[in-house]
């Protein structure tokens, strides 16, 4: 074996990445067992250890020592082909068993070419956008020596205060599942040993997005029914798409921390879903079992996390420190250790690490290619959502003589990238101001003023902004959140526009000029005041490296916006958590009846619902038809509808199918998305869109944890958002009737 590995290493060095290909699984298992038999306890515990590198990508001397001792299974943040190869060499050529290190990094929405944040890509309602982002990111990251990304983040988020809503696909399990699949496929391809692919990691398992009050890392309390029906489906979709790893979350779930939870880690993930990859803890989450008040000391933390099913420990070192004593005292069986090592080695073999441990340093030169930039620009355009466009303010003409661009985010490049920028750099990004300047006619004079800061004051700035606006034909106002206002540890209790931005918008609107607001932000915002003040609102999210050109594409009509909201925009933060797929209650909101479920001071409805988004053209849905009025529980129903573009521009509509199960053993949501299709139509063009509903769409997890379709009446809605639409109903009949 030893000789074989060395031979493979030499071959790999000679032909850096020509020798790859998925190993047959029997071979993988045989090699895992053979290696495992030769390992000492210290080497086994070493495979379970992941340590952090320096933020800018360097390894530390300690990593080299541990690598040579065969006691470093993985590192995170160490990147750059040369650096990776140096450290890898210590493990592969300097250690007794030559086991390669797995290099992990957070590649969330791009590596060097930054794509729109995942929430934005969810707004495209086009999984191909997310898949392409992940494929480009995998290509660039692997060129820099990264073999494993801590993505996709597939947490359902129902509360916009939670800053990490930016990193996921929003509030809906069906959309979230489609995007989870797409991202796993994009990162891993069919075979993650390919030189341009990376191993993916579904995170944060489980229900981390349910953080109470939207405060990051907070406790979660979720019923098993809601876990199975809402929070689990995107994780399951990731497993079905072949995701190689999972990350255990930082939260506790009903008092049991997710990084020591046998129900989620073993019962559901391994036993029910058959996942055979490995689970890595989140950053120090094993150590944090002590702060949770779940264990008294590090030894107990190691014992509980490892025996619950967390195989690899990120950053804290309790497995390595306490493992030997725990085994000796028989407080932890070595079988548990062997199983964790087996899972990690299995993934390392599948990743082709033994055949191809090194990165090809020549490949790293090709990051940020024009092809990747084009893909990022297109993704950003497809992700934008037109929230409001009164009087057809947008699109703007490209040849106005004077155009004012105002706002604290117009020139800001970092804000376009958002949280988790991989190795992306603000200086690579094109600002919105520059994007606009490049798009308008050479005769157009573009004037710029910041107006105010994102947060804090700036009354002089407002005066100056008013002054340039008065000289202009139209105003583009770029507002929103700074790059650090969403993402990890960035929850907000007030999700309105921060600082004096709303005041700036109001003062400018009072001038009566055509004014369009471009929003750059990482979460749904409460925009009631802004929507009242302005005629046009374009949600650009954090659109990435090519944000500027992509915004200009939409503002001037080169791209007709077709995105839809993947998360509800509330009227007021006090409505949070607010999501479309809520239960009915016994007293559904009725504004005319006091004793119904509502507020005294704000309507129950959102400002902009899930699935909502406008276009520069108009679409009409008609001719909803069902293949039957009733189907058996195991039957299938075909649904078709016609969508027509009856405006004057080509554009995209996302046709959405929702169901409601009217009576079930567990009350079901008032609506659930069960199908969507984004279609592009020329002016005057019509198309019939078809959906199919079967047990997978009509069923749900009942209280006993089993998935089932229950007979009874269902409503069905087909529309352009989660509100309104064409309606029909059908019956699901008991088997055999
Ligand atoms: C985050 C994870 C991330 C990890 C490694 C943690 O703080 O919660 O999402 O993958 O750090 O950077």
mmCIF file of N, CA, C and O in Angstrom, residues 694-726:
data_model
loop_
_atom_site.group_PDB
_atom_site.id
_atom_site.type_symbol
_atom_site.label_atom_id
_atom_site.label_comp_id
_atom_site.label_asym_id
_atom_site.label_seq_id
_atom_site.Cartn_x
_atom_site.Cartn_y
_atom_site.Cartn_z
ATOM 1 N N UNK A 694 -47.417 14.973 -7.973
ATOM 2 C CA UNK A 694 -47.521 13.563 -7.599
ATOM 3 C C UNK A 694 -47.341 13.446 -6.101
ATOM 4 O O UNK A 694 -47.339 14.462 -5.387
ATOM 5 N N UNK A 695 -47.180 12.243 -5.599
ATOM 6 C CA UNK A 695 -47.052 12.065 -4.145
ATOM 7 C C UNK A 695 -45.968 12.947 -3.535
ATOM 8 O O UNK A 695 -46.139 13.464 -2.433
ATOM 9 N N UNK A 696 -44.880 13.152 -4.251
ATOM 10 C CA UNK A 696 -43.797 13.940 -3.670
ATOM 11 C C UNK A 696 -44.224 15.379 -3.389
ATOM 12 O O UNK A 696 -43.809 15.992 -2.403
ATOM 13 N N UNK A 697 -45.057 15.926 -4.258
ATOM 14 C CA UNK A 697 -45.518 17.310 -4.067
ATOM 15 C C UNK A 697 -46.712 17.370 -3.107
ATOM 16 O O UNK A 697 -46.874 18.349 -2.382
ATOM 17 N N UNK A 698 -47.556 16.336 -3.146
ATOM 18 C CA UNK A 698 -48.800 16.419 -2.371
ATOM 19 C C UNK A 698 -48.640 15.909 -0.942
ATOM 20 O O UNK A 698 -49.469 16.187 -0.081
ATOM 21 N N UNK A 699 -47.586 15.175 -0.696
ATOM 22 C CA UNK A 699 -47.409 14.581 0.624
ATOM 23 C C UNK A 699 -46.709 15.505 1.602
ATOM 24 O O UNK A 699 -46.247 16.589 1.253
ATOM 25 N N UNK A 700 -46.644 15.063 2.838
ATOM 26 C CA UNK A 700 -45.924 15.805 3.876
ATOM 27 C C UNK A 700 -45.536 14.808 4.966
ATOM 28 O O UNK A 700 -45.999 13.669 4.958
ATOM 29 N N UNK A 701 -44.691 15.242 5.880
ATOM 30 C CA UNK A 701 -44.292 14.375 6.991
ATOM 31 C C UNK A 701 -45.315 14.515 8.106
ATOM 32 O O UNK A 701 -45.515 15.600 8.652
ATOM 33 N N UNK A 702 -45.958 13.413 8.412
ATOM 34 C CA UNK A 702 -46.970 13.417 9.471
ATOM 35 C C UNK A 702 -46.279 13.328 10.834
ATOM 36 O O UNK A 702 -45.057 13.239 10.922
ATOM 37 N N UNK A 703 -47.080 13.329 11.881
ATOM 38 C CA UNK A 703 -46.499 13.381 13.227
ATOM 39 C C UNK A 703 -45.627 12.180 13.566
ATOM 40 O O UNK A 703 -44.729 12.270 14.392
ATOM 41 N N UNK A 704 -45.881 11.059 12.914
ATOM 42 C CA UNK A 704 -45.045 9.891 13.189
ATOM 43 C C UNK A 704 -43.740 9.931 12.397
ATOM 44 O O UNK A 704 -42.968 8.982 12.404
ATOM 45 N N UNK A 705 -43.501 11.033 11.703
ATOM 46 C CA UNK A 705 -42.240 11.174 10.966
ATOM 47 C C UNK A 705 -42.294 10.548 9.584
ATOM 48 O O UNK A 705 -41.322 10.605 8.852
ATOM 49 N N UNK A 706 -43.448 9.942 9.239
ATOM 50 C CA UNK A 706 -43.513 9.301 7.915
ATOM 51 C C UNK A 706 -44.081 10.234 6.866
ATOM 52 O O UNK A 706 -44.983 11.037 7.140
ATOM 53 N N UNK A 707 -43.582 10.094 5.658
ATOM 54 C CA UNK A 707 -44.049 10.928 4.552
ATOM 55 C C UNK A 707 -45.295 10.280 3.975
ATOM 56 O O UNK A 707 -45.312 9.098 3.658
ATOM 57 N N UNK A 708 -46.355 11.042 3.836
ATOM 58 C CA UNK A 708 -47.582 10.450 3.302
ATOM 59 C C UNK A 708 -48.459 11.473 2.598
ATOM 60 O O UNK A 708 -48.384 12.671 2.852
ATOM 61 N N UNK A 709 -49.294 10.947 1.701
ATOM 62 C CA UNK A 709 -50.311 11.775 1.056
ATOM 63 C C UNK A 709 -51.621 11.421 1.739
ATOM 64 O O UNK A 709 -51.973 10.248 1.832
ATOM 65 N N UNK A 710 -52.320 12.418 2.222
ATOM 66 C CA UNK A 710 -53.595 12.119 2.873
ATOM 67 C C UNK A 710 -54.745 12.497 1.948
ATOM 68 O O UNK A 710 -54.727 13.575 1.348
ATOM 69 N N UNK A 711 -55.725 11.624 1.839
ATOM 70 C CA UNK A 711 -56.871 11.927 0.975
ATOM 71 C C UNK A 711 -57.596 13.176 1.457
ATOM 72 O O UNK A 711 -57.564 13.507 2.644
ATOM 73 N N UNK A 712 -58.247 13.861 0.534
ATOM 74 C CA UNK A 712 -59.009 15.055 0.893
ATOM 75 C C UNK A 712 -58.928 16.083 -0.215
ATOM 76 O O UNK A 712 -58.373 15.825 -1.284
ATOM 77 N N UNK A 713 -59.477 17.260 0.093
ATOM 78 C CA UNK A 713 -59.524 18.303 -0.935
ATOM 79 C C UNK A 713 -58.275 19.191 -0.888
ATOM 80 O O UNK A 713 -57.780 19.522 0.188
ATOM 81 N N UNK A 714 -57.812 19.542 -2.065
ATOM 82 C CA UNK A 714 -56.672 20.453 -2.198
ATOM 83 C C UNK A 714 -57.083 21.640 -3.048
ATOM 84 O O UNK A 714 -57.845 21.485 -4.001
ATOM 85 N N UNK A 715 -56.557 22.796 -2.706
ATOM 86 C CA UNK A 715 -56.668 23.960 -3.591
ATOM 87 C C UNK A 715 -55.368 24.104 -4.350
ATOM 88 O O UNK A 715 -54.311 23.701 -3.860
ATOM 89 N N UNK A 716 -55.483 24.740 -5.480
ATOM 90 C CA UNK A 716 -54.294 24.940 -6.306
ATOM 91 C C UNK A 716 -54.352 26.367 -6.845
ATOM 92 O O UNK A 716 -55.427 26.871 -7.183
ATOM 93 N N UNK A 717 -53.221 27.015 -6.865
ATOM 94 C CA UNK A 717 -53.131 28.401 -7.348
ATOM 95 C C UNK A 717 -51.985 28.474 -8.350
ATOM 96 O O UNK A 717 -50.901 27.963 -8.077
ATOM 97 N N UNK A 718 -52.235 29.115 -9.471
ATOM 98 C CA UNK A 718 -51.132 29.340 -10.409
ATOM 99 C C UNK A 718 -51.071 30.830 -10.665
ATOM 100 O O UNK A 718 -52.057 31.446 -11.089
ATOM 101 N N UNK A 719 -49.920 31.429 -10.381
ATOM 102 C CA UNK A 719 -49.852 32.876 -10.512
ATOM 103 C C UNK A 719 -48.435 33.375 -10.678
ATOM 104 O O UNK A 719 -47.511 32.604 -10.953
ATOM 105 N N UNK A 720 -48.305 34.708 -10.497
ATOM 106 C CA UNK A 720 -46.989 35.323 -10.676
ATOM 107 C C UNK A 720 -46.367 35.733 -9.349
ATOM 108 O O UNK A 720 -45.385 36.456 -9.308
ATOM 109 N N UNK A 721 -46.982 35.286 -8.241
ATOM 110 C CA UNK A 721 -46.411 35.489 -6.907
ATOM 111 C C UNK A 721 -47.177 34.574 -5.962
ATOM 112 O O UNK A 721 -48.033 33.795 -6.407
ATOM 113 N N UNK A 722 -46.897 34.682 -4.659
ATOM 114 C CA UNK A 722 -47.616 33.830 -3.705
ATOM 115 C C UNK A 722 -48.972 34.410 -3.323
ATOM 116 O O UNK A 722 -49.661 33.866 -2.465
ATOM 117 N N UNK A 723 -49.338 35.521 -3.942
ATOM 118 C CA UNK A 723 -50.649 36.128 -3.682
ATOM 119 C C UNK A 723 -51.461 36.095 -4.976
ATOM 120 O O UNK A 723 -50.921 36.346 -6.055
ATOM 121 N N UNK A 724 -52.744 35.790 -4.853
ATOM 122 C CA UNK A 724 -53.627 35.821 -6.026
ATOM 123 C C UNK A 724 -53.333 34.681 -6.982
ATOM 124 O O UNK A 724 -52.805 33.646 -6.603
ATOM 125 N N UNK A 725 -53.703 34.885 -8.241
ATOM 126 C CA UNK A 725 -53.472 33.850 -9.244
ATOM 127 C C UNK A 725 -54.764 33.145 -9.622
ATOM 128 O O UNK A 725 -55.831 33.410 -9.059
ATOM 129 N N UNK A 726 -54.658 32.258 -10.584
ATOM 130 C CA UNK A 726 -55.807 31.464 -10.999
ATOM 131 C C UNK A 726 -55.974 30.321 -10.003
ATOM 132 O O UNK A 726 -54.992 29.804 -9.489
#
